[in-house]
Amino acid sequence: GKPGQALTEEGIIGAIIELLQRNWALISIVVTLVILVVVPILILRKYVHLIANIFQNTHVPLSFTARDYPRVGGEVVDFRAFDGHLLKGVFLKPNPDASQKGVVIFAHELDSDKYSANRYCEALINDGFEVFAFDFRGQGESIPEDGYKVRLWPSDREQADMLGAIAFVEDWLEQQGRPREVGLVGVSRGAGAAVISAVHVPSVKAIMIDGGFSTDAYLEYLMQRWVGIFAKVRLVYENHHPAFWRFLRWLTIREVSRRQNCRFPSVRKSLHRLGAMPLMVIHGEKDGHIPVTQAQMIFELARGPKYLWICPRAKHNQAVVTQPELYGSYSVRFFRQHLCGMVQDEPLRGDGLLSQIAQPLDEIPRISYTKYTKPDRMRTRARK
């Protein structure tokens, strides 16, 4: 029994050795493929999981609490998001002593509520604009959606909320015999929701955003910032072509979309579809959460009349506090011109940076979003 067993084992080992000798080229190819394909896939899978966790847990502190702005009341209403979810909104009535102007829809930042419009839209209200502000699902007085966790990134849920608000105001205007024309004001996540929603609605005539970002571009920024800290494999984060980061970003967004059962529309791509939509971009120079390059990117990609104000010394969404009079002046002039079609003594001139100094806005330099240079606070240089 034992000699036969030993012979069988020796025969098997010999057959394996002979097989390896005869097929060494094929085996080398298989091993090479494993090294070149399977191993990188496993590495990417590991770091996509890591980045997806960062994506899901990234949080920007709230700019204002309820005590930081007056909770001026108004007519509270119920309305439906585009997907049928029940939301709460409020009409903030304009200054009765001012002439009636247009209607602006306000989209708040993460973990805030509709009443924060009293801070950002105070000048508009005083100038005669009606402001409709609403709570995104799971925020303020709007009920949450089962299974959906509200995060920093505007998804198709916030898009549905924004579209529902626009449709509600359109119907309200039609009932009053007024033109179905609105402006949008969005802050941080609300800024993204405003842009990705406006591409579907011809009634939106102008958009003002503060502290905005594009999910895909901001995620890529975070990847390059944090992966080098967490990654142990230098292959993942050193000396890569931009296409690598775009691919890793795509994998991450796909993974998070699968986990959360939602989509994350791109502000960057939506800007191409907005056509000649007038756009005002505001950003704090000292924003430590959303880099100024996000504002510059959005400004450069916009194709219609566009304005960029980098507010000196302002942190995230704090331009309205740092320079309240200028913030109000720019917002009023922007919507008077592009929503109401009013002729102004000092019109905003498109495609330029806004200056704190009273200089013609067509004498403003072109900037690149790839490298941020602090704005000249003393004078405005010619845009060429």
Coordinates of C-alpha atoms in Angstrom, one line a residue:
G1 CA 0.0 0.0 0.0
K2 CA 2.6 2.6 1.0
P3 CA 5.0 2.1 -1.9
G4 CA 2.1 2.5 -4.3
Q5 CA 1.0 5.6 -2.5
A6 CA 4.5 7.1 -2.6
L7 CA 4.7 6.3 -6.3
T8 CA 1.4 8.0 -6.9
E9 CA 2.5 11.1 -5.1
E10 CA 5.8 11.2 -6.9
G11 CA 3.9 10.7 -10.2
I12 CA 1.6 13.7 -9.5
I13 CA 4.5 15.9 -8.5
G14 CA 6.4 14.9 -11.6
A15 CA 3.4 15.6 -13.8
I16 CA 3.1 19.1 -12.3
I17 CA 6.7 19.8 -12.9
E18 CA 6.5 18.6 -16.4
L19 CA 3.4 20.7 -17.0
L20 CA 5.2 23.8 -15.7
Q21 CA 8.2 23.1 -17.9
R22 CA 6.1 22.7 -21.0
N23 CA 3.8 25.7 -20.3
W24 CA 6.1 28.1 -18.7
A25 CA 5.3 30.9 -21.2
L26 CA 1.6 30.6 -20.6
I27 CA 2.1 30.5 -16.8
S28 CA 4.3 33.6 -17.0
I29 CA 1.6 35.5 -18.9
V30 CA -1.0 34.5 -16.3
V31 CA 1.3 35.6 -13.4
T32 CA 2.1 38.9 -15.2
L33 CA -1.6 39.6 -15.7
V34 CA -2.3 38.9 -12.1
I35 CA 0.4 41.4 -11.1
L36 CA -0.6 44.0 -13.6
V37 CA -4.4 43.7 -13.4
V38 CA -5.6 41.9 -10.4
V39 CA -3.3 43.5 -7.8
P40 CA -4.0 47.1 -9.0
I41 CA -7.8 46.3 -9.0
L42 CA -7.5 45.1 -5.4
I43 CA -5.5 48.2 -4.4
L44 CA -8.0 50.5 -6.2
R45 CA -10.9 48.8 -4.5
K46 CA -9.3 49.3 -1.1
Y47 CA -8.8 53.0 -1.6
V48 CA -12.2 53.6 -3.3
H49 CA -13.7 52.2 -0.1
L50 CA -11.5 54.6 1.9
I51 CA -12.4 57.6 -0.2
A52 CA -16.0 56.7 -0.2
N53 CA -16.0 56.7 3.6
I54 CA -14.3 60.2 3.5
F55 CA -17.0 61.3 1.0
Q56 CA -19.8 60.1 3.3
N57 CA -18.4 61.7 6.4
T58 CA -17.2 65.0 5.0
H59 CA -19.0 67.8 6.8
V60 CA -18.7 71.6 6.6
P61 CA -19.5 73.5 9.8
L62 CA -22.7 75.6 9.7
S63 CA -22.0 79.2 8.9
F64 CA -24.8 80.6 11.1
T65 CA -27.0 79.2 13.8
A66 CA -30.6 80.3 14.4
R67 CA -29.4 83.0 16.8
D68 CA -27.2 84.6 14.1
Y69 CA -30.1 85.8 11.9
P70 CA -33.5 87.2 12.5
R71 CA -36.2 84.6 12.1
V72 CA -38.6 87.0 10.4
G73 CA -41.8 85.1 9.7
G74 CA -43.9 84.9 6.6
E75 CA -46.6 82.8 5.0
V76 CA -45.6 79.1 5.6
V77 CA -46.8 76.7 3.0
D78 CA -46.6 73.0 2.2
F79 CA -45.6 71.9 -1.3
R80 CA -44.2 68.8 -3.0
A81 CA -40.8 68.0 -4.3
F82 CA -40.5 66.9 -7.9
D83 CA -40.6 63.3 -6.7
G84 CA -43.6 63.9 -4.4
H85 CA -41.8 64.3 -1.0
L86 CA -43.6 66.8 1.3
L87 CA -41.6 70.0 2.0
K88 CA -42.1 73.2 4.0
G89 CA -41.6 76.6 2.5
V90 CA -42.2 80.3 3.5
F91 CA -42.9 83.4 1.5
L92 CA -40.9 86.3 2.9
K93 CA -42.7 89.4 1.9
P94 CA -40.9 92.4 0.5
N95 CA -40.6 95.9 2.0
P96 CA -44.0 97.4 1.4
D97 CA -42.4 100.8 0.8
A98 CA -40.4 99.5 -2.1
S99 CA -41.7 98.9 -5.6
Q100 CA -42.6 95.3 -6.4
K101 CA -39.9 93.4 -8.2
G102 CA -39.3 89.8 -9.0
V103 CA -39.4 86.6 -7.0
V104 CA -36.2 84.9 -5.8
I105 CA -36.0 81.3 -4.5
F106 CA -33.5 80.7 -1.7
A107 CA -31.7 77.3 -1.1
H108 CA -30.1 77.0 2.3
E109 CA -26.8 75.3 3.3
L110 CA -26.4 72.0 5.0
D111 CA -28.0 71.8 8.5
S112 CA -29.6 75.2 8.2
D113 CA -33.2 76.1 7.3
K114 CA -35.4 78.4 5.3
Y115 CA -35.2 81.3 7.7
S116 CA -31.5 81.8 7.0
A117 CA -32.8 83.6 3.9
N118 CA -33.3 86.5 6.2
R119 CA -29.5 86.8 6.4
Y120 CA -28.5 86.3 2.8
C121 CA -31.5 87.9 1.2
E122 CA -32.1 90.8 3.5
A123 CA -31.1 93.5 1.0
L124 CA -33.3 91.9 -1.7
I125 CA -36.3 91.9 0.6
N126 CA -35.7 95.5 1.5
D127 CA -35.5 96.4 -2.2
G128 CA -38.8 94.9 -3.0
F129 CA -38.0 91.3 -4.0
E130 CA -40.2 88.5 -2.7
V131 CA -38.2 85.6 -1.4
F132 CA -39.5 82.0 -1.3
A133 CA -37.3 80.0 1.0
F134 CA -37.8 76.3 1.8
D135 CA -36.4 73.5 3.8
F136 CA -34.7 70.6 2.0
R137 CA -35.9 67.1 3.0
G138 CA -34.6 66.2 6.4
Q139 CA -33.8 69.8 7.2
G140 CA -35.7 72.4 9.2
E141 CA -39.4 71.6 9.2
S142 CA -39.3 69.3 6.2
I143 CA -39.7 65.6 7.0
P144 CA -36.8 63.2 6.3
E145 CA -37.0 60.5 3.6
D146 CA -36.7 57.0 5.0
G147 CA -33.4 55.5 4.1
Y148 CA -31.8 58.7 2.9
K149 CA -29.2 60.5 4.9
V150 CA -28.6 64.1 4.3
R151 CA -25.0 64.9 3.5
L152 CA -22.8 67.8 2.2
W153 CA -23.2 66.8 -1.4
P154 CA -26.3 67.8 -3.4
S155 CA -27.9 64.7 -4.9
D156 CA -30.9 64.0 -7.1
R157 CA -33.0 64.4 -3.9
E158 CA -32.0 68.0 -3.3
Q159 CA -32.4 68.5 -7.1
A160 CA -36.0 67.2 -6.8
D161 CA -36.6 69.5 -3.8
M162 CA -35.3 72.5 -5.8
L163 CA -37.4 71.6 -8.9
G164 CA -40.5 71.3 -6.7
A165 CA -39.9 74.7 -5.2
I166 CA -39.5 76.3 -8.6
A167 CA -42.6 74.6 -9.9
F168 CA -44.6 75.7 -6.9
V169 CA -43.5 79.4 -7.3
E170 CA -44.2 79.2 -11.1
D171 CA -47.8 78.1 -10.3
W172 CA -48.1 80.8 -7.7
L173 CA -46.9 83.5 -10.1
E174 CA -49.3 82.3 -12.8
Q175 CA -52.2 82.5 -10.4
Q176 CA -51.3 86.1 -9.8
G177 CA -51.1 86.8 -13.5
R178 CA -47.4 87.5 -13.3
P179 CA -44.6 86.3 -15.6
R180 CA -43.3 82.8 -14.7
E181 CA -39.7 84.1 -14.1
V182 CA -37.6 83.5 -11.0
G183 CA -34.1 84.0 -9.7
L184 CA -32.2 81.5 -7.5
V185 CA -29.9 82.2 -4.5
G186 CA -28.0 79.1 -3.2
V187 CA -25.5 78.8 -0.4
S188 CA -22.9 76.0 -0.2
R189 CA -24.8 72.8 -0.9
G190 CA -27.8 74.9 -1.9
A191 CA -25.7 76.6 -4.5
G192 CA -25.0 73.2 -6.2
A193 CA -28.7 72.3 -6.0
A194 CA -29.6 75.6 -7.7
V195 CA -27.2 75.1 -10.6
I196 CA -28.0 71.5 -11.3
S197 CA -31.8 72.2 -11.2
A198 CA -31.7 75.3 -13.4
V199 CA -30.7 73.4 -16.5
H200 CA -34.2 71.9 -16.6
V201 CA -36.2 75.1 -16.1
P202 CA -36.5 78.0 -18.6
S203 CA -38.3 80.1 -16.0
V204 CA -35.0 80.6 -14.1
K205 CA -33.5 83.8 -15.4
A206 CA -30.5 84.4 -13.0
I207 CA -28.5 82.5 -10.3
M208 CA -26.5 83.8 -7.4
I209 CA -24.3 81.3 -5.5
D210 CA -22.3 81.7 -2.3
G211 CA -19.7 79.2 -1.2
G212 CA -20.6 76.8 -4.1
F213 CA -18.7 73.8 -5.4
S214 CA -19.0 70.9 -7.8
T215 CA -19.2 67.5 -6.2
D216 CA -16.8 65.8 -8.6
A217 CA -14.2 68.6 -8.6
Y218 CA -14.3 69.1 -4.9
L219 CA -14.0 65.3 -4.3
E220 CA -11.0 65.2 -6.5
Y221 CA -9.5 68.0 -4.4
L222 CA -10.2 66.1 -1.2
M223 CA -8.7 62.9 -2.7
Q224 CA -5.4 64.5 -3.5
R225 CA -5.4 66.2 -0.1
W226 CA -6.2 63.2 2.1
V227 CA -5.3 60.0 0.2
G228 CA -1.6 60.7 0.7
I229 CA -2.2 60.7 4.4
F230 CA -4.1 57.5 4.6
A231 CA -2.6 55.5 1.7
K232 CA 0.3 53.2 2.4
V233 CA 0.9 52.4 -1.3
R234 CA 2.7 55.3 -3.0
L235 CA 1.3 54.1 -6.4
V236 CA -2.1 55.4 -5.4
Y237 CA -1.2 59.0 -4.8
E238 CA 2.2 60.0 -6.4
N239 CA 2.9 61.4 -9.8
H240 CA -0.3 60.5 -11.5
H241 CA -1.8 61.9 -14.6
P242 CA -5.1 63.9 -14.0
A243 CA -6.9 61.1 -15.8
F244 CA -6.1 58.8 -12.9
W245 CA -7.7 61.1 -10.4
R246 CA -10.8 61.5 -12.7
F247 CA -11.1 57.7 -12.9
L248 CA -10.7 57.2 -9.2
R249 CA -13.3 60.0 -8.6
W250 CA -15.7 58.3 -11.0
L251 CA -15.3 54.9 -9.2
T252 CA -15.8 56.6 -5.8
I253 CA -19.0 58.5 -6.8
R254 CA -20.3 55.3 -8.4
E255 CA -19.7 53.4 -5.1
V256 CA -21.3 56.1 -2.9
S257 CA -24.3 56.3 -5.3
R258 CA -24.7 52.6 -4.9
R259 CA -24.5 52.7 -1.2
Q260 CA -26.9 55.7 -0.8
N261 CA -29.2 54.8 -3.7
C262 CA -29.0 58.2 -5.3
R263 CA -27.2 60.2 -7.9
F264 CA -24.8 63.2 -7.6
P265 CA -25.3 65.5 -10.6
S266 CA -22.2 67.6 -11.5
V267 CA -22.3 71.4 -11.2
R268 CA -19.4 71.5 -13.5
K269 CA -21.2 69.7 -16.3
S270 CA -24.5 71.5 -15.6
L271 CA -22.7 74.9 -16.3
H272 CA -22.1 73.8 -19.9
R273 CA -25.9 73.3 -20.2
L274 CA -27.0 76.6 -18.7
G275 CA -26.1 78.5 -21.9
A276 CA -26.3 82.2 -21.4
M277 CA -27.7 82.1 -17.9
P278 CA -26.4 85.1 -15.8
L279 CA -24.4 83.9 -12.8
M280 CA -23.0 85.7 -9.8
V281 CA -20.3 83.7 -7.9
I282 CA -19.4 84.8 -4.3
H283 CA -16.8 83.1 -2.2
G284 CA -14.8 83.9 1.0
E285 CA -11.1 84.5 0.5
K286 CA -10.4 82.7 3.8
D287 CA -12.7 79.8 3.2
G288 CA -10.9 76.9 4.9
H289 CA -13.4 74.3 3.7
I290 CA -14.3 74.9 0.1
P291 CA -11.2 76.2 -1.8
V292 CA -11.4 79.4 -3.7
T293 CA -10.4 77.5 -6.8
Q294 CA -13.9 76.0 -6.8
A295 CA -15.4 79.5 -7.3
Q296 CA -12.9 80.3 -9.9
M297 CA -13.6 77.1 -11.8
I298 CA -17.4 77.8 -11.7
F299 CA -16.8 81.3 -12.9
E300 CA -14.6 80.2 -15.8
L301 CA -17.0 77.5 -17.0
A302 CA -20.1 79.8 -17.0
R303 CA -21.0 80.9 -20.5
G304 CA -23.4 83.8 -19.9
P305 CA -22.9 87.1 -18.2
K306 CA -20.9 86.2 -15.1
Y307 CA -19.5 87.9 -12.0
L308 CA -17.0 86.7 -9.4
W309 CA -16.5 88.3 -6.0
I310 CA -13.8 86.9 -3.8
C311 CA -14.6 88.6 -0.5
P312 CA -11.4 89.6 1.4
R313 CA -11.0 88.1 4.9
A314 CA -14.4 86.2 4.6
K315 CA -14.6 82.5 5.7
H316 CA -17.0 79.9 4.4
N317 CA -20.3 81.7 3.5
Q318 CA -19.3 84.7 5.6
A319 CA -19.1 87.3 2.9
V320 CA -22.5 88.6 4.0
V321 CA -21.2 89.3 7.5
T322 CA -17.7 90.5 6.5
Q323 CA -19.0 92.9 3.9
P324 CA -22.8 93.2 4.4
E325 CA -23.4 96.4 2.5
L326 CA -21.4 95.3 -0.5
Y327 CA -23.0 91.8 -0.4
G328 CA -26.4 93.5 -0.5
S329 CA -25.5 95.9 -3.2
Y330 CA -24.1 93.2 -5.5
S331 CA -27.1 90.9 -5.0
V332 CA -29.7 93.7 -5.6
R333 CA -27.9 95.1 -8.7
F334 CA -27.5 91.6 -10.1
F335 CA -31.2 90.6 -9.8
R336 CA -32.5 94.1 -10.8
Q337 CA -30.5 93.8 -14.0
H338 CA -30.9 90.1 -14.9
L339 CA -34.2 89.2 -13.4
C340 CA -36.2 92.4 -13.7
G341 CA -34.4 93.9 -16.7
M342 CA -34.0 97.2 -15.0
V343 CA -31.7 99.8 -16.4
Q344 CA -29.3 100.9 -13.7
D345 CA -27.0 103.9 -13.3
E346 CA -24.1 101.6 -12.5
P347 CA -24.9 98.3 -14.3
L348 CA -22.9 95.2 -13.6
R349 CA -20.8 94.3 -16.6
G350 CA -20.6 90.6 -17.4
D351 CA -17.5 88.4 -17.5
G352 CA -15.6 90.1 -14.8
L353 CA -14.4 90.2 -11.2
L354 CA -16.2 92.5 -8.8
S355 CA -14.2 95.1 -7.1
Q356 CA -14.7 96.9 -3.8
I357 CA -13.5 100.1 -5.5
A358 CA -15.9 102.0 -7.7
Q359 CA -14.2 101.1 -11.0
P360 CA -15.9 100.1 -14.3
L361 CA -16.4 96.3 -14.1
D362 CA -15.2 95.8 -17.7
E363 CA -11.7 96.8 -16.6
I364 CA -11.1 93.5 -14.9
P365 CA -8.4 90.8 -15.5
R366 CA -9.2 87.3 -16.6
I367 CA -8.2 84.8 -14.0
S368 CA -7.4 81.1 -14.1
Y369 CA -9.0 78.7 -11.6
T370 CA -5.9 76.5 -11.7
K371 CA -4.0 78.9 -9.4
Y372 CA -5.6 81.4 -7.1
T373 CA -4.0 84.8 -6.6
K374 CA -5.3 87.1 -3.9
P375 CA -7.3 89.9 -5.5
D376 CA -5.8 93.4 -5.5
R377 CA -7.7 95.2 -2.7
M378 CA -6.5 98.6 -3.8
R379 CA -7.3 98.8 -7.4
T380 CA -8.9 96.9 -10.4
R381 CA -6.7 95.9 -13.3
A382 CA -7.8 95.7 -16.9
R383 CA -9.3 92.4 -18.1
K384 CA -7.9 91.4 -21.4

